[in-house]
Tab-separated table of C-alpha atoms in Angstrom:
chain	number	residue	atom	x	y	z
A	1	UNK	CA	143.809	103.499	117.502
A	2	UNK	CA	141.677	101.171	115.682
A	3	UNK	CA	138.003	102.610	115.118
A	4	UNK	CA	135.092	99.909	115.671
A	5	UNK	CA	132.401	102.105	113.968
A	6	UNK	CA	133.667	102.227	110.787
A	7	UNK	CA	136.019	101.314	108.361
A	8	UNK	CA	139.991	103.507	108.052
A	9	UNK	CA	138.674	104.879	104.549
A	10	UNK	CA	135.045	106.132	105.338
A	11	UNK	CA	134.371	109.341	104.569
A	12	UNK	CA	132.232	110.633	107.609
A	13	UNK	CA	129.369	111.838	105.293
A	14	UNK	CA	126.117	111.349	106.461
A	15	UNK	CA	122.992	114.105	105.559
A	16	UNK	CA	123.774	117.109	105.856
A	17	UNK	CA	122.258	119.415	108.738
A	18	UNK	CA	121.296	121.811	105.474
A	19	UNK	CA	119.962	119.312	103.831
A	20	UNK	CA	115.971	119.001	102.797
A	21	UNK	CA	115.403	115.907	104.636
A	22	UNK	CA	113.242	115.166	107.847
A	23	UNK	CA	114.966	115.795	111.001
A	24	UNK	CA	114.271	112.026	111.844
A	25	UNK	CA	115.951	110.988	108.710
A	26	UNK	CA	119.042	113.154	109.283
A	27	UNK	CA	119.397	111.836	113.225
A	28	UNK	CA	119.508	108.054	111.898
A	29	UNK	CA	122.851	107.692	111.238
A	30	UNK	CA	123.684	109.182	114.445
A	31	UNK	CA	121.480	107.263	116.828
A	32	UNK	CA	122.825	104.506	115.162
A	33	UNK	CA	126.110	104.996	115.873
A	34	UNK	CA	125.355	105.843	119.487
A	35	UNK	CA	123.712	102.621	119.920
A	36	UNK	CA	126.592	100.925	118.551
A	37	UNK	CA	128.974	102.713	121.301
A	38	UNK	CA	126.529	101.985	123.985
A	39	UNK	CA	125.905	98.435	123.122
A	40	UNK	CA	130.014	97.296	122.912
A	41	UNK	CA	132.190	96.353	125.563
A	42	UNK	CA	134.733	99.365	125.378
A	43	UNK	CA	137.292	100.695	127.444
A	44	UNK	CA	137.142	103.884	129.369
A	45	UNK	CA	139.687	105.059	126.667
A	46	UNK	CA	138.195	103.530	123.422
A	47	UNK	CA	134.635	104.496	124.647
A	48	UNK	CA	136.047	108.064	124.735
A	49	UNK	CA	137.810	107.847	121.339
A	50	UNK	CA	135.052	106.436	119.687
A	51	UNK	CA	132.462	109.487	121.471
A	52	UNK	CA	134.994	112.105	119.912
A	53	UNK	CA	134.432	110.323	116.333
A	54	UNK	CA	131.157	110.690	116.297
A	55	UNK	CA	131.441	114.282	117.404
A	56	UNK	CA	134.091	114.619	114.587
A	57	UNK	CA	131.284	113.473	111.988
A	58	UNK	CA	128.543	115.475	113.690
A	59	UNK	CA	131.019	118.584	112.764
A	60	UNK	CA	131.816	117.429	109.744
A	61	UNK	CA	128.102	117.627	108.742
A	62	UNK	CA	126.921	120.891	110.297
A	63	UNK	CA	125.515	119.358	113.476
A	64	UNK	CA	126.442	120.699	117.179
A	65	UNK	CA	128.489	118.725	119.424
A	66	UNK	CA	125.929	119.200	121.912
A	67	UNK	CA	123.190	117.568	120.080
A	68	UNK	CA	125.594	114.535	120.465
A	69	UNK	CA	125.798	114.545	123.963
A	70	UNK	CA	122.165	115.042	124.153
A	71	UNK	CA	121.601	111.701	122.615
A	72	UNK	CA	123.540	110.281	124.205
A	73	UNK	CA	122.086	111.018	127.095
A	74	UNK	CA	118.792	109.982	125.948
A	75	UNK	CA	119.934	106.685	125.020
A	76	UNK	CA	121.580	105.982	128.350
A	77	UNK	CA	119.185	106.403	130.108
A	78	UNK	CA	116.890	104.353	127.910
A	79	UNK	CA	119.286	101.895	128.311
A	80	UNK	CA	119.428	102.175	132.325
A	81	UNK	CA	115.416	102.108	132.548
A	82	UNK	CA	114.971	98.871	130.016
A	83	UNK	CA	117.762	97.022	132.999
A	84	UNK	CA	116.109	97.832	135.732
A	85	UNK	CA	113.006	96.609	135.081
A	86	UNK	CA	111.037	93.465	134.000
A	87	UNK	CA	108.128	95.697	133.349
A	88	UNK	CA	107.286	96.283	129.395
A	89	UNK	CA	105.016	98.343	127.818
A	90	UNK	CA	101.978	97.296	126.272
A	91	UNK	CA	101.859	97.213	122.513
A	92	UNK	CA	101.586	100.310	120.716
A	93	UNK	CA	98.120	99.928	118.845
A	94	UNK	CA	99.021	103.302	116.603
A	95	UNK	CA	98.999	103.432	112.705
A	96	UNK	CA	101.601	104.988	110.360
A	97	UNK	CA	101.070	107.216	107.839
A	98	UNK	CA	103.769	108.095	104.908
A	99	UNK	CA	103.314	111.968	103.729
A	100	UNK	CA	106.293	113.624	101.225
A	101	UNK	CA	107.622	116.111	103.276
A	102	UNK	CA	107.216	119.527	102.617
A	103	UNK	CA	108.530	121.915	105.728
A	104	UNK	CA	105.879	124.684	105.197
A	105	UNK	CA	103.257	122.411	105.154
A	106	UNK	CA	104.230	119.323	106.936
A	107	UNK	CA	105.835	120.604	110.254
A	108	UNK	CA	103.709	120.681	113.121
A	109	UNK	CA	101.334	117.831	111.959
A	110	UNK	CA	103.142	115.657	114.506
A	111	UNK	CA	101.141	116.288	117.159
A	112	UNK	CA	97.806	116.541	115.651
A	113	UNK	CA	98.392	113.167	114.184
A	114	UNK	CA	99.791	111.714	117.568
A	115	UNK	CA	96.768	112.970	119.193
A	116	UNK	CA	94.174	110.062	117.037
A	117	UNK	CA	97.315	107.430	117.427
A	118	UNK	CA	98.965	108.209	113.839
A	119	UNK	CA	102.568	108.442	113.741
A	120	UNK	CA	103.856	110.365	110.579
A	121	UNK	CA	106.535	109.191	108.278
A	122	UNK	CA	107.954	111.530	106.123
A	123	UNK	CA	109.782	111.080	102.785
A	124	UNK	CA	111.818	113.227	100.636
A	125	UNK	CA	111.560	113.112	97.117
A	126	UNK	CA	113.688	115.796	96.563
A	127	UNK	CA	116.746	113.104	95.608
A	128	UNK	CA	119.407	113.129	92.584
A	129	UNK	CA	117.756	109.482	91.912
A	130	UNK	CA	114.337	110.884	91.870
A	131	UNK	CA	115.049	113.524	89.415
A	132	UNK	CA	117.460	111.739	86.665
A	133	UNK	CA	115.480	108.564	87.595
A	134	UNK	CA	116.844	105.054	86.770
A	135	UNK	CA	119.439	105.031	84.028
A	136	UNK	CA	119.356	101.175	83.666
A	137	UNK	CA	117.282	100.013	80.552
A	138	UNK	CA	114.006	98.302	81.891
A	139	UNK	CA	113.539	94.224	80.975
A	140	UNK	CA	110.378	92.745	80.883
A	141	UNK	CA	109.979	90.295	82.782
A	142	UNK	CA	109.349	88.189	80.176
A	143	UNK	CA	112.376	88.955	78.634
A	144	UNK	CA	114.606	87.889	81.854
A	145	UNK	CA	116.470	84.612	82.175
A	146	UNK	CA	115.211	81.984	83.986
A	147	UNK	CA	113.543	78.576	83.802
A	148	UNK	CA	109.604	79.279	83.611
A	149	UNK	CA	106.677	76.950	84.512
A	150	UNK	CA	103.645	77.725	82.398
A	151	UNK	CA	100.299	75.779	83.440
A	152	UNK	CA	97.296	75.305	81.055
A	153	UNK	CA	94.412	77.714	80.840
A	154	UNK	CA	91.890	74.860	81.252
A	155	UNK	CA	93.610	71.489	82.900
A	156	UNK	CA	96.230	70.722	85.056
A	157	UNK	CA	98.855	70.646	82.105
A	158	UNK	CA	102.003	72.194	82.472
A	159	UNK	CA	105.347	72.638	80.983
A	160	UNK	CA	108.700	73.937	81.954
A	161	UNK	CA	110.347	76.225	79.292
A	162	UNK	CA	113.431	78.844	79.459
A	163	UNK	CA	113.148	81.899	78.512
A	164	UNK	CA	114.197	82.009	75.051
A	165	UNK	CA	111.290	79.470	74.263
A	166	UNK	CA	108.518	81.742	76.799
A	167	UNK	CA	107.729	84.024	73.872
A	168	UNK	CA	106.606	81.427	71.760
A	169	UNK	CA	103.988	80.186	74.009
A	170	UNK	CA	101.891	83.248	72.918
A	171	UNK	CA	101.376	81.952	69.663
A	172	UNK	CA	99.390	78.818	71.362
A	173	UNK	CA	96.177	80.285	71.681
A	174	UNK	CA	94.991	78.831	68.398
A	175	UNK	CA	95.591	75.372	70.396
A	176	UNK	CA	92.368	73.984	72.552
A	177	UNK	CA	92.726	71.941	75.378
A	178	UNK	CA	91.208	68.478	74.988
A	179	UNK	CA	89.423	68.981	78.142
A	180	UNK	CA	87.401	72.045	77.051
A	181	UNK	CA	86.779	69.959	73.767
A	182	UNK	CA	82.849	68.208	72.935
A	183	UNK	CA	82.100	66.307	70.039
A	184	UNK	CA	80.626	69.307	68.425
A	185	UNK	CA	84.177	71.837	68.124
A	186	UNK	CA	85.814	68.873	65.579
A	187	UNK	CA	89.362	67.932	65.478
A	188	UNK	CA	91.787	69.713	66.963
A	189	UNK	CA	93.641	72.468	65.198
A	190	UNK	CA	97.741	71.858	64.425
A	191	UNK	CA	100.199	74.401	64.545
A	192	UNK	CA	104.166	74.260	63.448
A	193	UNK	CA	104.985	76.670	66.548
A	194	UNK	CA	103.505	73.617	68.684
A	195	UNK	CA	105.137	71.598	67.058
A	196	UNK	CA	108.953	73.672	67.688
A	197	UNK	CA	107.805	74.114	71.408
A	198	UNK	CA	107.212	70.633	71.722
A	199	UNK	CA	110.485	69.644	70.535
A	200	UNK	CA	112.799	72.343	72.350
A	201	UNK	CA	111.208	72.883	76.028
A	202	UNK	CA	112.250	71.139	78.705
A	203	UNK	CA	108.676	69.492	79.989
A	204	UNK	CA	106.355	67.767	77.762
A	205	UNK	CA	103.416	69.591	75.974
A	206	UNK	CA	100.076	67.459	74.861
A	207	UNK	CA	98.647	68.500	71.860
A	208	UNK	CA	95.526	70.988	72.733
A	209	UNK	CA	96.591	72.233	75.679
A	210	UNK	CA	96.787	76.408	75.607
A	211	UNK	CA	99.424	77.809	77.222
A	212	UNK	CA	98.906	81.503	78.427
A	213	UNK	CA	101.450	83.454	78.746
A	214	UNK	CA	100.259	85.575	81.872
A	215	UNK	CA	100.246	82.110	83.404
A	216	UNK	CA	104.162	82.305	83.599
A	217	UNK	CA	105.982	81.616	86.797
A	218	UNK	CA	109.563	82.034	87.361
């Protein structure tokens, strides 16, 4: 019979029930799925087959059968409430709060917290990506590609440049802008690297304008 919660070649693995994750965090997949099976249009039959699947991945990953018809249950009759009424509850004016979770220390802080209208959210950094971290060199983001648009530290100058050419522009400092010139600083100091921006950018760059590159946006 074709499945409607998943694909022929998915695995079934969710997080484990032995796993060191919040209890909240291992019942997502599963309250998902049961939402899924609530909300289609199924068949007697095919709302049957697809209960015994997700009993079959409960199994699979440690978790009671009964725990499935539990939520079930509890979604159901959510479900059955939220139709027969127009009555909604008033916004929830309660905060969140983020805490690493740590069973001997975190469990039972629930309630306290729910008591002064703080819901906890735990998170696990006990993960395979949190302990070989990110083996992907890091880029700059200087160093990415793109087309940049670099405005002038004292004026309303600007000039479009790729990335190749952004580098350069830190070089300009030694370049005043005309408008934060008096009669007093004397002419205006030349550079070659002004000159090679000025010929290869895309935009147009007066001489004595200063170009910071912090000023950068992609």
């Amino acid at each position: 019979m074709e499945r409607s919660l998943g694909k022929e070649t998915a695995t079934l693995r969710y997080i484990p029930n032995d796993s060191h994750h919040p209890f909240q965090h291992k019942m997502a997949s599963f309250n998902f799925l049961i939402h899924r099976l609530l909300k289609f249009p199924l068949s007697k039959e095919r709302f049957e087959h697809e209960k015994q699947l997700i009993k079959n991945i409960a199994k699979s990953n440690g978790y009671s059968v009964h725990l499935i018809d539990k939520l079930i249950r509890k979604h159901t009759f959510k479900r059955t409430l939220c139709n027969s009424t127009t009555f909604r509850r008033d916004t929830d004016n309660s905060k969140f709060a983020s805490l690493p979770y740590e069973p001997k220390f975190t469990r039972g802080l629930d309630k306290f917290f729910k008591n002064i209208n703080i819901n906890l959210v735990y998170n696990s950094k006990n993960k395979l990506q949190t302990l070989l971290g990110n083996p992907k060199d890091t880029i700059n983001n200087n160093e990415k590609s793109g087309i940049y648009e670099i405005s002038c530290k004292y004026c309303d100058q600007k000039n479009v440049t790729n990335s190749r050419q952004l580098d350069a522009f830190e070089s300009l400092e030694i370049i005043k802008c005309n408008n934060s010139m008096n009669k007093d600083n004397g002419p205006i100091p030349t550079s070659p690297l002004f000159a090679l921006i000025n010929k290869y950018s895309y935009g147009s760059v007066n001489r004595g304008n200063i170009f910071g590159i912090n000023s950068a946006n992609v």
